[in-house]
PDB file of C-alpha atoms in Angstrom:
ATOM      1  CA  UNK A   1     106.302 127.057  92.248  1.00  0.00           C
ATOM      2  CA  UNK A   2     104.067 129.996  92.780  1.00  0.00           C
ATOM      3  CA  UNK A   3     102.180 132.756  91.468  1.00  0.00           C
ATOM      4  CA  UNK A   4     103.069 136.115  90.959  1.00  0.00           C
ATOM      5  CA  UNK A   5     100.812 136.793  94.140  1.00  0.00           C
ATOM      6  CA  UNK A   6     103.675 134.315  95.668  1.00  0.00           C
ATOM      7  CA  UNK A   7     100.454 131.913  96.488  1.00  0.00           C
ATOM      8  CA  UNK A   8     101.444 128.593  95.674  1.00  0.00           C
ATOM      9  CA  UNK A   9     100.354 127.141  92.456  1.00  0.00           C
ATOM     10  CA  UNK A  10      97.463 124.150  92.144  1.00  0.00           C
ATOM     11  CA  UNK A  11     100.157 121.526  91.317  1.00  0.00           C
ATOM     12  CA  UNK A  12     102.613 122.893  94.168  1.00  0.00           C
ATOM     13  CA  UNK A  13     102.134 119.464  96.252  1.00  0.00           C
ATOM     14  CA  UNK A  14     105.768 120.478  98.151  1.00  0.00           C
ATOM     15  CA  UNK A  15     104.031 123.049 100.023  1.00  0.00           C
ATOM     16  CA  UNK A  16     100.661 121.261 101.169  1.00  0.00           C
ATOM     17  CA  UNK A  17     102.853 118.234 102.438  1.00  0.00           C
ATOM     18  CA  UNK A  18     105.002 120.634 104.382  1.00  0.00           C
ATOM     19  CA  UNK A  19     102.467 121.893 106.275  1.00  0.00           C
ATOM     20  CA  UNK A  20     101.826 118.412 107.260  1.00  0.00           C
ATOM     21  CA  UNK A  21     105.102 117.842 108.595  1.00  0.00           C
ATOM     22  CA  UNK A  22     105.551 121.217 110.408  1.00  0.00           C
ATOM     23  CA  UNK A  23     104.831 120.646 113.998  1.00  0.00           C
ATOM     24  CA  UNK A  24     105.735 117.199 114.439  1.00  0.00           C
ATOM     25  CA  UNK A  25     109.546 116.942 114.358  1.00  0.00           C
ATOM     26  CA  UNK A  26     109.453 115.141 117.224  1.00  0.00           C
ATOM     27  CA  UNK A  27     108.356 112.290 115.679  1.00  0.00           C
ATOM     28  CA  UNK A  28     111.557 112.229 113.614  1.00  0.00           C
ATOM     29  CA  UNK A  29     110.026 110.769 110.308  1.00  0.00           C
ATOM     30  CA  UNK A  30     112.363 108.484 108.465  1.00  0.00           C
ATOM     31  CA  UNK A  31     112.010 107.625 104.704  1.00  0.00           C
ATOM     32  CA  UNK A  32     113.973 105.206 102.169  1.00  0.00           C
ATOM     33  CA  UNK A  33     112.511 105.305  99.211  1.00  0.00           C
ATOM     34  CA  UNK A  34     113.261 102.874  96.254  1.00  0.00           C
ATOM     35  CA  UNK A  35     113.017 104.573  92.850  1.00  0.00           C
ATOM     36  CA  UNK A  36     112.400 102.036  90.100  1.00  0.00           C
ATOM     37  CA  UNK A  37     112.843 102.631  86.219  1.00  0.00           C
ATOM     38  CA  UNK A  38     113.038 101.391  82.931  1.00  0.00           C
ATOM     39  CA  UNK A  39     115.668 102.758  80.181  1.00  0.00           C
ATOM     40  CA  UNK A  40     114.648 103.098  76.859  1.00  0.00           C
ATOM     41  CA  UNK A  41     116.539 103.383  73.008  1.00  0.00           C
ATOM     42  CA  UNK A  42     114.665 103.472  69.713  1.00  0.00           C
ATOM     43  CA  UNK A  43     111.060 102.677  71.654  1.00  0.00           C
ATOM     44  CA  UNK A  44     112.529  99.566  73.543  1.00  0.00           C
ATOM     45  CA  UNK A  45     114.241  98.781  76.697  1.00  0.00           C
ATOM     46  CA  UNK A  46     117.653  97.683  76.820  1.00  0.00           C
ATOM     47  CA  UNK A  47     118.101  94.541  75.983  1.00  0.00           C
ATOM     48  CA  UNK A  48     115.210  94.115  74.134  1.00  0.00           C
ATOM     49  CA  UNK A  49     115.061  93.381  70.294  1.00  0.00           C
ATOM     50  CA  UNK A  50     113.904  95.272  67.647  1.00  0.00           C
ATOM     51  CA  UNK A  51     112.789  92.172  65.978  1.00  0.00           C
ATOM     52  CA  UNK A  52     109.694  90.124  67.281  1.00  0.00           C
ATOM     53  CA  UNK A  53     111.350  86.969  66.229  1.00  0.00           C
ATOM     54  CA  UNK A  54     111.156  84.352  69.127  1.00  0.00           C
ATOM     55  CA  UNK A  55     114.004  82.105  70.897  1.00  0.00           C
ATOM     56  CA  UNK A  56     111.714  78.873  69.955  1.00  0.00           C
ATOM     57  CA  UNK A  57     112.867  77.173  72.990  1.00  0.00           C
ATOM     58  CA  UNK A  58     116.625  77.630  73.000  1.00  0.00           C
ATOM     59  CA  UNK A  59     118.356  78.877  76.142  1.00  0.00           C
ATOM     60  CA  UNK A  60     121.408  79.677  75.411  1.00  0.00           C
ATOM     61  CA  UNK A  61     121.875  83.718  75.354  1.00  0.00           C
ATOM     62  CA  UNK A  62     123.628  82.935  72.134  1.00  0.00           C
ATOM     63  CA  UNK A  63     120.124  82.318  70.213  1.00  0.00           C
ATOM     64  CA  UNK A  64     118.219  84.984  71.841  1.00  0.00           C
ATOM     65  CA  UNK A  65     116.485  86.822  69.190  1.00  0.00           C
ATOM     66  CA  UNK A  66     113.449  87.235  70.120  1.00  0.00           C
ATOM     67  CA  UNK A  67     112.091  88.488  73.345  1.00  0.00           C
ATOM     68  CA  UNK A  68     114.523  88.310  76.243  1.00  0.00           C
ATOM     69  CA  UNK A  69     114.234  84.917  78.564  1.00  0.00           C
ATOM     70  CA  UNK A  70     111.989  84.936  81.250  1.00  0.00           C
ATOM     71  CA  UNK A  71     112.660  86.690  84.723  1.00  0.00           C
ATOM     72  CA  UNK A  72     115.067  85.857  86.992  1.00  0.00           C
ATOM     73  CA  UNK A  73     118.906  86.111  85.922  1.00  0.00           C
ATOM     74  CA  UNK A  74     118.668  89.702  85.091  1.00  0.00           C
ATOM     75  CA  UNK A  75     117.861  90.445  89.015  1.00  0.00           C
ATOM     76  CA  UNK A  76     120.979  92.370  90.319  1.00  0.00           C
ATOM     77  CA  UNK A  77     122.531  90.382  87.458  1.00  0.00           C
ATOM     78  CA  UNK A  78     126.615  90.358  86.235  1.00  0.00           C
ATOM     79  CA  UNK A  79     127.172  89.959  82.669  1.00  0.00           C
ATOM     80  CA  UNK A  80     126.784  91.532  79.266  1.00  0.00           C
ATOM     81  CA  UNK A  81     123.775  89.344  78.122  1.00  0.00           C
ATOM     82  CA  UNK A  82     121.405  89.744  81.454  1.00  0.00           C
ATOM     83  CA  UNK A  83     122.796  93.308  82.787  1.00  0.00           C
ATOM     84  CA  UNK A  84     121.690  96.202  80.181  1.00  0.00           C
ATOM     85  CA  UNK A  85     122.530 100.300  81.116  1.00  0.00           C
ATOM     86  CA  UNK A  86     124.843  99.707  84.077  1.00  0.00           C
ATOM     87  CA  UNK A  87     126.794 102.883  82.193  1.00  0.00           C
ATOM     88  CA  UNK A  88     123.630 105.005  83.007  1.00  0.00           C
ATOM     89  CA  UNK A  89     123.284 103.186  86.801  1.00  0.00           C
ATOM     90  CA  UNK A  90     126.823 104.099  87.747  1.00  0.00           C
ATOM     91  CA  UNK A  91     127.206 108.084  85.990  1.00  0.00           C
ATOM     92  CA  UNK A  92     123.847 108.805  87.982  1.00  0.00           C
ATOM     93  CA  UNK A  93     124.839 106.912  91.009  1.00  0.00           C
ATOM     94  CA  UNK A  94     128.164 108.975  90.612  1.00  0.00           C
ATOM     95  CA  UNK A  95     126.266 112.978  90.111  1.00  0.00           C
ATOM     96  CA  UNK A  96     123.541 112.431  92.549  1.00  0.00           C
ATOM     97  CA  UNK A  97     126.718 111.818  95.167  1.00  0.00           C
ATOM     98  CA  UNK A  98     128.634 114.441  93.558  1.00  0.00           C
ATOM     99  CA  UNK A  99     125.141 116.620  94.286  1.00  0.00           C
ATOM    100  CA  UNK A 100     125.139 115.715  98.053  1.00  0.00           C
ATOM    101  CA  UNK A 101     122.236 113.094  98.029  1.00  0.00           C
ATOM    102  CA  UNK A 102     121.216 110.814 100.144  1.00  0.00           C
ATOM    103  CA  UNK A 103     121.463 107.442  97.776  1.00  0.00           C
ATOM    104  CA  UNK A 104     121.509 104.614  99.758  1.00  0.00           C
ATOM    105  CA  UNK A 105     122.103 101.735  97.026  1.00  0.00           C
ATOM    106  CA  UNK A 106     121.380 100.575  93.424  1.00  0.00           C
ATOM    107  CA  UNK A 107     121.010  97.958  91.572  1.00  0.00           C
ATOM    108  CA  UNK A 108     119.741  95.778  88.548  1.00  0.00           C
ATOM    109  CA  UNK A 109     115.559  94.959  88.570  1.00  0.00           C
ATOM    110  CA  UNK A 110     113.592  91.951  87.710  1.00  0.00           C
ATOM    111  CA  UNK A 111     113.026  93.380  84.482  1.00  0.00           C
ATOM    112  CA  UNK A 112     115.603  93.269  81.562  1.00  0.00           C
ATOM    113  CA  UNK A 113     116.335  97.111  80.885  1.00  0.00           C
ATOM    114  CA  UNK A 114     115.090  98.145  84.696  1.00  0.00           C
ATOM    115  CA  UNK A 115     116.957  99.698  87.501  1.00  0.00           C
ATOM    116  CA  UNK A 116     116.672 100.832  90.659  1.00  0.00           C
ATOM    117  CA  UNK A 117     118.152 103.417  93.410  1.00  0.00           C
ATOM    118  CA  UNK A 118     117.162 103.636  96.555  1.00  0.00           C
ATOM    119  CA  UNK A 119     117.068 107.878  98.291  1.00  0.00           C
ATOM    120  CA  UNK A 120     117.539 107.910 101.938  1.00  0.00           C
ATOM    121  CA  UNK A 121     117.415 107.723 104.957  1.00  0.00           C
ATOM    122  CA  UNK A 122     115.566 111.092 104.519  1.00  0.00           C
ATOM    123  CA  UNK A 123     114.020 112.864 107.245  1.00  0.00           C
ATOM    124  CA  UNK A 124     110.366 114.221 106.433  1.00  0.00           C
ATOM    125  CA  UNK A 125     109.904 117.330 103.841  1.00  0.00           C
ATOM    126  CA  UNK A 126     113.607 116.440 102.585  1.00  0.00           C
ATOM    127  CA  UNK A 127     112.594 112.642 101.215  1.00  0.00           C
ATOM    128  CA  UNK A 128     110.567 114.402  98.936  1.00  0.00           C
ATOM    129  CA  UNK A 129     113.363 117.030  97.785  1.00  0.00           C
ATOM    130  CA  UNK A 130     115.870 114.516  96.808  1.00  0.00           C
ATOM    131  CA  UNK A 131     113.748 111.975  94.980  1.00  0.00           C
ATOM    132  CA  UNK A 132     112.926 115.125  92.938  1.00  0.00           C
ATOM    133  CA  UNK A 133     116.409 116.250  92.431  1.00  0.00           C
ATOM    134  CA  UNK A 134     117.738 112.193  92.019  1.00  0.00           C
ATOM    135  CA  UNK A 135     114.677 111.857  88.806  1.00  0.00           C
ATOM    136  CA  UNK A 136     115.830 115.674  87.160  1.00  0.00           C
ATOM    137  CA  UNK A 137     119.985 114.617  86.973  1.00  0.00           C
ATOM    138  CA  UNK A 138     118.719 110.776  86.133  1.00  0.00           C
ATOM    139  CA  UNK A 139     116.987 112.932  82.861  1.00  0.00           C
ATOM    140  CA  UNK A 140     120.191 114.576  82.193  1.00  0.00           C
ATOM    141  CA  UNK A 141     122.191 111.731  82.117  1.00  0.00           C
ATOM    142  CA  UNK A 142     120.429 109.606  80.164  1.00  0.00           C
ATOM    143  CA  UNK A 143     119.798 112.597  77.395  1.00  0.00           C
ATOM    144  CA  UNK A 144     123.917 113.258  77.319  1.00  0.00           C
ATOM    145  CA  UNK A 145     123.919 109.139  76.242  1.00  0.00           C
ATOM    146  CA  UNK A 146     121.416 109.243  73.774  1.00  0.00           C
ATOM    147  CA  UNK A 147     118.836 106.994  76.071  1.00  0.00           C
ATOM    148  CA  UNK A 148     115.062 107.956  77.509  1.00  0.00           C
ATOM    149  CA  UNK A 149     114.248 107.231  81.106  1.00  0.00           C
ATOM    150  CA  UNK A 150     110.330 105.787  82.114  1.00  0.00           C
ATOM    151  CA  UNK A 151     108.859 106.104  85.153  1.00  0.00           C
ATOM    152  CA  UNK A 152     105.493 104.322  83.639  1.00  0.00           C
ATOM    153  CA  UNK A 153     104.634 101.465  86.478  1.00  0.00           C
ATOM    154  CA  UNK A 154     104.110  98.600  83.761  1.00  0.00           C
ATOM    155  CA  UNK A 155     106.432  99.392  80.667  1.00  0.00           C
ATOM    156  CA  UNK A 156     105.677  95.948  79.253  1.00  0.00           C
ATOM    157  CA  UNK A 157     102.667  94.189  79.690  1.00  0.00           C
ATOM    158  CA  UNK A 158     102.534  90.536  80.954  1.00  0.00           C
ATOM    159  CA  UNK A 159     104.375  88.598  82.779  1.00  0.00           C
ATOM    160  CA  UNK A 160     106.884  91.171  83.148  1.00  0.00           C
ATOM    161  CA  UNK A 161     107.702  92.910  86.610  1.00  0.00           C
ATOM    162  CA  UNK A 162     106.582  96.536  86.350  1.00  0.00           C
ATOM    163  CA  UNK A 163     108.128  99.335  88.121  1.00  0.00           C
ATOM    164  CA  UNK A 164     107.347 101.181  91.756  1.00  0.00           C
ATOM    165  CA  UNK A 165     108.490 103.594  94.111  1.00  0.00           C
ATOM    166  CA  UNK A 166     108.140 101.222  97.382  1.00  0.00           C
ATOM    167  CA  UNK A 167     108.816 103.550 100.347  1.00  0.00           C
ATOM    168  CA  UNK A 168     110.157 102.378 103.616  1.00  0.00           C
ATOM    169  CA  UNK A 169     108.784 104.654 106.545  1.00  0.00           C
ATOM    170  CA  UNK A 170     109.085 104.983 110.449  1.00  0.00           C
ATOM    171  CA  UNK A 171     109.083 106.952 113.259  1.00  0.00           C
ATOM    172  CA  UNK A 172     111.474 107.325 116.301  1.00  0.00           C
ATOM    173  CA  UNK A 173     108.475 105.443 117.943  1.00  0.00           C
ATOM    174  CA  UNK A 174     108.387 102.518 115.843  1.00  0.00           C
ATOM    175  CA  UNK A 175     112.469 102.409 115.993  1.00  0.00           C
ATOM    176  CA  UNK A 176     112.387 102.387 119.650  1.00  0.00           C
ATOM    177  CA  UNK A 177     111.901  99.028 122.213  1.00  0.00           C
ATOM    178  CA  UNK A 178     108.138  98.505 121.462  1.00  0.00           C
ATOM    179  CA  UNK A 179     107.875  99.658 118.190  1.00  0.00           C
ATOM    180  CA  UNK A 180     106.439  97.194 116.326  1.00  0.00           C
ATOM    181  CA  UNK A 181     102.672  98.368 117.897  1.00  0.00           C
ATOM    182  CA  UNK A 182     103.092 101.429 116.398  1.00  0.00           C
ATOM    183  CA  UNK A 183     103.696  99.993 112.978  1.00  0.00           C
ATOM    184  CA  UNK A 184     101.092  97.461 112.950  1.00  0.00           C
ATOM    185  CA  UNK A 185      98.422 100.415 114.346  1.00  0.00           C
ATOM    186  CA  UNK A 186      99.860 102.655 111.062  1.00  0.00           C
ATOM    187  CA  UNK A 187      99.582  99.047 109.141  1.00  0.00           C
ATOM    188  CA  UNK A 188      95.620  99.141 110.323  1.00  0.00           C
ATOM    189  CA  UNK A 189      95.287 102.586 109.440  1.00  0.00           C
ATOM    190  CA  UNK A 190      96.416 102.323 105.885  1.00  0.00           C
ATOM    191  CA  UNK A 191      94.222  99.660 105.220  1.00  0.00           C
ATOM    192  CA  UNK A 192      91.250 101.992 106.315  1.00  0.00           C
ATOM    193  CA  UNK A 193      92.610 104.144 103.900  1.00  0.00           C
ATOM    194  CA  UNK A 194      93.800 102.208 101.387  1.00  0.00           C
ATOM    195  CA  UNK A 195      91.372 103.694  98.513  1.00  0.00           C
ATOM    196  CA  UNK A 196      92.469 106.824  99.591  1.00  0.00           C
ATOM    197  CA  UNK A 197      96.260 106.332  99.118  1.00  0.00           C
ATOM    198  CA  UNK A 198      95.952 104.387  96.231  1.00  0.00           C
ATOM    199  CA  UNK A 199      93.864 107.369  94.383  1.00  0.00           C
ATOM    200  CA  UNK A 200      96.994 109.397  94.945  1.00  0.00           C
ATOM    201  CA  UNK A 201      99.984 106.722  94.548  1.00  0.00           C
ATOM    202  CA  UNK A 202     100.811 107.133  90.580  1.00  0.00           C
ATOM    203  CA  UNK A 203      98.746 107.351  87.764  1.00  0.00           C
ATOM    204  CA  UNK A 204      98.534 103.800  85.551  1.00  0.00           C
ATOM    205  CA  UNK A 205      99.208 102.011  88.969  1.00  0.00           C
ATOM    206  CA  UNK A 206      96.068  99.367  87.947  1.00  0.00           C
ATOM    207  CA  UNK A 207      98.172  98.044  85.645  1.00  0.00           C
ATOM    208  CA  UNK A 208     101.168  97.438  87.748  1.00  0.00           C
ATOM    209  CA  UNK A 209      99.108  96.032  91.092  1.00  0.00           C
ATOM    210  CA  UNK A 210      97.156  93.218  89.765  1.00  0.00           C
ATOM    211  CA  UNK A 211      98.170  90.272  92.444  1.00  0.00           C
ATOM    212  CA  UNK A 212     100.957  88.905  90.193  1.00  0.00           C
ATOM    213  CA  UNK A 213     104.501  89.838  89.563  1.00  0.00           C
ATOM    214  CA  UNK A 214     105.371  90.518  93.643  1.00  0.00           C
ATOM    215  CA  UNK A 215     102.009  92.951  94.242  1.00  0.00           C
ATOM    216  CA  UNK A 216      99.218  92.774  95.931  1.00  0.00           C
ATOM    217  CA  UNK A 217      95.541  93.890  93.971  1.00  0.00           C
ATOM    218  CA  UNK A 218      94.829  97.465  93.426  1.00  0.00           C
ATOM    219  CA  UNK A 219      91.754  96.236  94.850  1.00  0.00           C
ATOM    220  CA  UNK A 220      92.373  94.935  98.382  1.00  0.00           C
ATOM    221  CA  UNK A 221      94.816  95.738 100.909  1.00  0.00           C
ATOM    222  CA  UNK A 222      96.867  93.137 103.190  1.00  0.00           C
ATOM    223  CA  UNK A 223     100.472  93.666 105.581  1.00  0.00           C
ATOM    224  CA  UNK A 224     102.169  91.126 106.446  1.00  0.00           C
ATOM    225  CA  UNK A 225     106.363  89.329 107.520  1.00  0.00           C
ATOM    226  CA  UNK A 226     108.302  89.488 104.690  1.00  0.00           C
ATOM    227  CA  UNK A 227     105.226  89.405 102.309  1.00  0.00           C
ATOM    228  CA  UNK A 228     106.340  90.370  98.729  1.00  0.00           C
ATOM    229  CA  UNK A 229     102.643  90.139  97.716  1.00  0.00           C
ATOM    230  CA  UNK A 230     101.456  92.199 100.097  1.00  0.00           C
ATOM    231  CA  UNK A 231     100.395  95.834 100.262  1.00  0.00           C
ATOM    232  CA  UNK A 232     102.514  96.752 103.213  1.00  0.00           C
ATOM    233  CA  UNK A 233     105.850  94.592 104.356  1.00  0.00           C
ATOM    234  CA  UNK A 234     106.774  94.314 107.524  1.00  0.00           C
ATOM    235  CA  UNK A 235     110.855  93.169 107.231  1.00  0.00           C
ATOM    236  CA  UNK A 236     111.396  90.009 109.152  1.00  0.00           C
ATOM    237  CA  UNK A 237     113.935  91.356 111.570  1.00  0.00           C
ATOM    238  CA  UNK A 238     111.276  94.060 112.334  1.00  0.00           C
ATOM    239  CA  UNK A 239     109.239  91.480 113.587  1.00  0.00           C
ATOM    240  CA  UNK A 240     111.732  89.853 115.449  1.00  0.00           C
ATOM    241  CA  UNK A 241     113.352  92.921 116.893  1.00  0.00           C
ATOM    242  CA  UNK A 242     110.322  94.232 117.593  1.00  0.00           C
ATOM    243  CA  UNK A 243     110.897  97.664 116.100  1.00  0.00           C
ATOM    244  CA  UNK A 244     112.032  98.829 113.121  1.00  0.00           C
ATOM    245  CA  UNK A 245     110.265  99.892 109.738  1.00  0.00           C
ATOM    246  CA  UNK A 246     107.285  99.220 107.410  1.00  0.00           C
ATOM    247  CA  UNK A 247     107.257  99.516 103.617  1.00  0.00           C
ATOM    248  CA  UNK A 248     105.023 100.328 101.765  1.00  0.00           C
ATOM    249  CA  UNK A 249     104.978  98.387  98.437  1.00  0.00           C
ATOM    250  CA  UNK A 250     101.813 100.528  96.552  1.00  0.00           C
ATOM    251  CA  UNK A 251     103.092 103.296  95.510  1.00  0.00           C
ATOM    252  CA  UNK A 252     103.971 103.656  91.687  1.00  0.00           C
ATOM    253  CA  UNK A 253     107.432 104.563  89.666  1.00  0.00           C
ATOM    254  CA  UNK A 254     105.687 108.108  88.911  1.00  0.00           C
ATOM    255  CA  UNK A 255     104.452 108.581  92.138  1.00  0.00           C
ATOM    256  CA  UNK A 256     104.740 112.327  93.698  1.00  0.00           C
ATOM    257  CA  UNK A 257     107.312 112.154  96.155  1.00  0.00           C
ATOM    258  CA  UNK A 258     105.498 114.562  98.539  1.00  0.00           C
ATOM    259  CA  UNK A 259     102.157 113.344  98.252  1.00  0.00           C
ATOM    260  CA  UNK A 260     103.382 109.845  99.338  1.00  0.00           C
ATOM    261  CA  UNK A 261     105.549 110.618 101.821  1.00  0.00           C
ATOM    262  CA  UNK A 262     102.877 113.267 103.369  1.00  0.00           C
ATOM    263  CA  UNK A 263     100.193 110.760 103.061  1.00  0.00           C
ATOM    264  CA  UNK A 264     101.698 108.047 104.788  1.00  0.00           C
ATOM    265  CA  UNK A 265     103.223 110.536 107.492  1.00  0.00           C
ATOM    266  CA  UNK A 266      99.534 111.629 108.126  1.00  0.00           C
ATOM    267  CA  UNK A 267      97.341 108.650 107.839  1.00  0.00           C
ATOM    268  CA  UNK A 268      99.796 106.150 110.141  1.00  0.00           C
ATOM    269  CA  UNK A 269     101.032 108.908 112.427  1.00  0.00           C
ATOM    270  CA  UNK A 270      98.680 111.673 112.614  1.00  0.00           C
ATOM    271  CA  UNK A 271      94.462 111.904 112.181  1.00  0.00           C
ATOM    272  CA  UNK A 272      94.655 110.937 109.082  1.00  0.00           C
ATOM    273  CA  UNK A 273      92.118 113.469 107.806  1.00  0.00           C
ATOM    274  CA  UNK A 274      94.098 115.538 105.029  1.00  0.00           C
ATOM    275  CA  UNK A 275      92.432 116.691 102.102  1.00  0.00           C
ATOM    276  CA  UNK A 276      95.176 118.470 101.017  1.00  0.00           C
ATOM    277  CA  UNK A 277      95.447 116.571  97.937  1.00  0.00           C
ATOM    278  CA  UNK A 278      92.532 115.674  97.285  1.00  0.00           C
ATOM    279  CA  UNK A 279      91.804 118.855  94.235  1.00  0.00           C
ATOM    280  CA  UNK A 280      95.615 118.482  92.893  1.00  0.00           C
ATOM    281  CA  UNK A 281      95.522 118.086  88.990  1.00  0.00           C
ATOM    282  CA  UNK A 282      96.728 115.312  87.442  1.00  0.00           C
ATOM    283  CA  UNK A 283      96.876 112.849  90.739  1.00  0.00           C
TER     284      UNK A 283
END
C-alpha cells in the first residue's frame, strides 16, 4: 500500500523487508512456514460444546458433553468425533493450489477445532506474499461456509495447545556440506536478539509461550536437536547430516509474514542491525 505521493504507507512492512532481501540473492533464502489456526461457529471452536456441562470421567466419545477430552487423539486425527472442519482444510487446501501456491502440507493440530498448512519452500520476499494470499482465500472460504477463522496464538486458555506460525529457514550455506556452523552461528545470534524478535513475532504471543504446551518462555531463549520446548529446533537429521534447516518455533499465528521472515533473514544472515520495524504500528 502507498500514498498518493506513491511513498509507502507506515504499516507497508512488504516494502521495508524487501529492501532487506535485495542484494543478497546469493544467499538463496529458503522458508517453510507452518500457518496454524483455529475455526470458529457461534463463539466456539469446532468440536466444542455450547454447554459447559462436563464428561465426569467417562471416556467414551459417546458421553462427551462437556469440554472435549484432553489432547492427544485429535493430532492429525481420522474420525468424526476427534477430526472437526476437515471440509474447510481440504476447499482451502484445494483454491490456494488452484491459485498457484506453494502449500507444502496440512493437517489436523493438537487442539480440537485447529489446523494447520504449511507455505513453502518459498524463496525470500515471496514467503511473505503467499502466506498473505494463503490467510485472504482461507477468509473466503470459511465466510462461503458460514465459519470464522482465528489467528489469536492461545484461543483457549489452559492446558490447551495454542496456535503459531513456526517458520523453517536456511540458506544455500547451511544446505551445503558444513552447514550446520552456519545454523548454530544464526542459532547464537537469535538468542542475542531474542527480545528483539519476540517484540515483533505476534501480538498476544505471552500467552501462547509460557514453557508448557510444546514452547519455550517468552522470557528466555534456548535451540536445541529435536527440542519441541525450545525456542529454535534444530531437526535431528540436520544434526546428523550436518546441514540442513533451523526452525524457528516463536513466532505467533498472527505474526506478519514479512517482518518474520525479514527479521530472521537479517539477524542470522546479515548484521543484524535493522530498525526497519522498529516504528511499525500495531507490532
Amino acid at each position: 500500500m502507498l500514498n498518493p505521493d506513491m511513498t509507502p504507507i507506515p504499516t507497508n512492512t512488504r516494502t521495508a523487508a524487501a529492501k532487506i532481501f535485495e542484494g543478497h540473492e546469493d544467499q538463496v533464502p529458503w522458508y517453510g512456514i507452518e500457518q496454524e489456526y483455529t475455526l470458529f461457529q457461534d463463539g466456539v471452536p469446532l468440536g466444542w460444546p455450547k454447554s459447559t456441562a462436563r464428561p465426569f470421567g467417562e471416556t467414551s466419545p459417546l458421553y462427551q458433553f462437556g469440554y472435549p477430552g484432553p489432547q492427544g487423539p485429535y493430532y492429525c486425527g481420522v474420525g468424526y468425533d476427534v477430526s472437526f472442519g476437515r471440509n474447510i482444510m481440504e476447499e482451502h487446501l484445494d483454491v490456494c493450489l488452484a491459485a498457484g501456491l506453494e502449500i507444502g502440507g496440512t493437517n489436523g493440530e493438537v487442539m480440537p477445532g485447529q489446523w494447520e498448512y504449511q507455505v513453502g519452500p518459498c524463496v525470500g520476499i515471496d514467503a511473505g506474499d503467499q502466506l498473505h494470499m494463503s490467510r485472504y482465500l482461507l477468509h473466503r472460504v470459511c465466510e462461503d461456509n458460514g465459519i470464522v477463522c482465528s489467528f489469536d496464538p492461545k484461543p483457549i486458555p489452559g492446558n490447551w495447545n495454542g496456535a503459531g506460525c513456526h517458520t523453517n529457514f536456511s540458506t544455500k550455506k547451511m544446505r551445503e556440506d558444513g552447514g550446520l556452523a552456519a545454523i548454530t552461528a544464526a542459532c547464537d545470534a537469535y538468542g542475542v536478539n531474542h527480545e528483539k524478535h519476540i517484540k515483533l513475532y505476534g501480538a498476544g504471543n505471552e500467552r501462547r509461550l509460557t514453557g508448557d504446551c510444546e514452547t519455550n518462555s517468552i522470557d528466555s531463549f534456548k535451540y536445541g536437536v529435536a527440542d519441541r520446548g525450545a525456542s529454535i529446533r534444530i531437526p535431528r537429521f540436520t544434526d546428523a547430516d550436518g546441514k540442513g534447516y533451523l526452525e524457528d518455533r516463536r513466532p505467533a499465528s498472527n505474526m506478519d509474514p514479512y517482518v518474520v521472515t525479514a527479521l530472521i533473514f537479517d539477524t542470522g544472515v546479515l548484521k543484524g542491525d535493522t530498525k526497519a520495524f522498529d516504528n511499525i504500528p500495531s507490532l
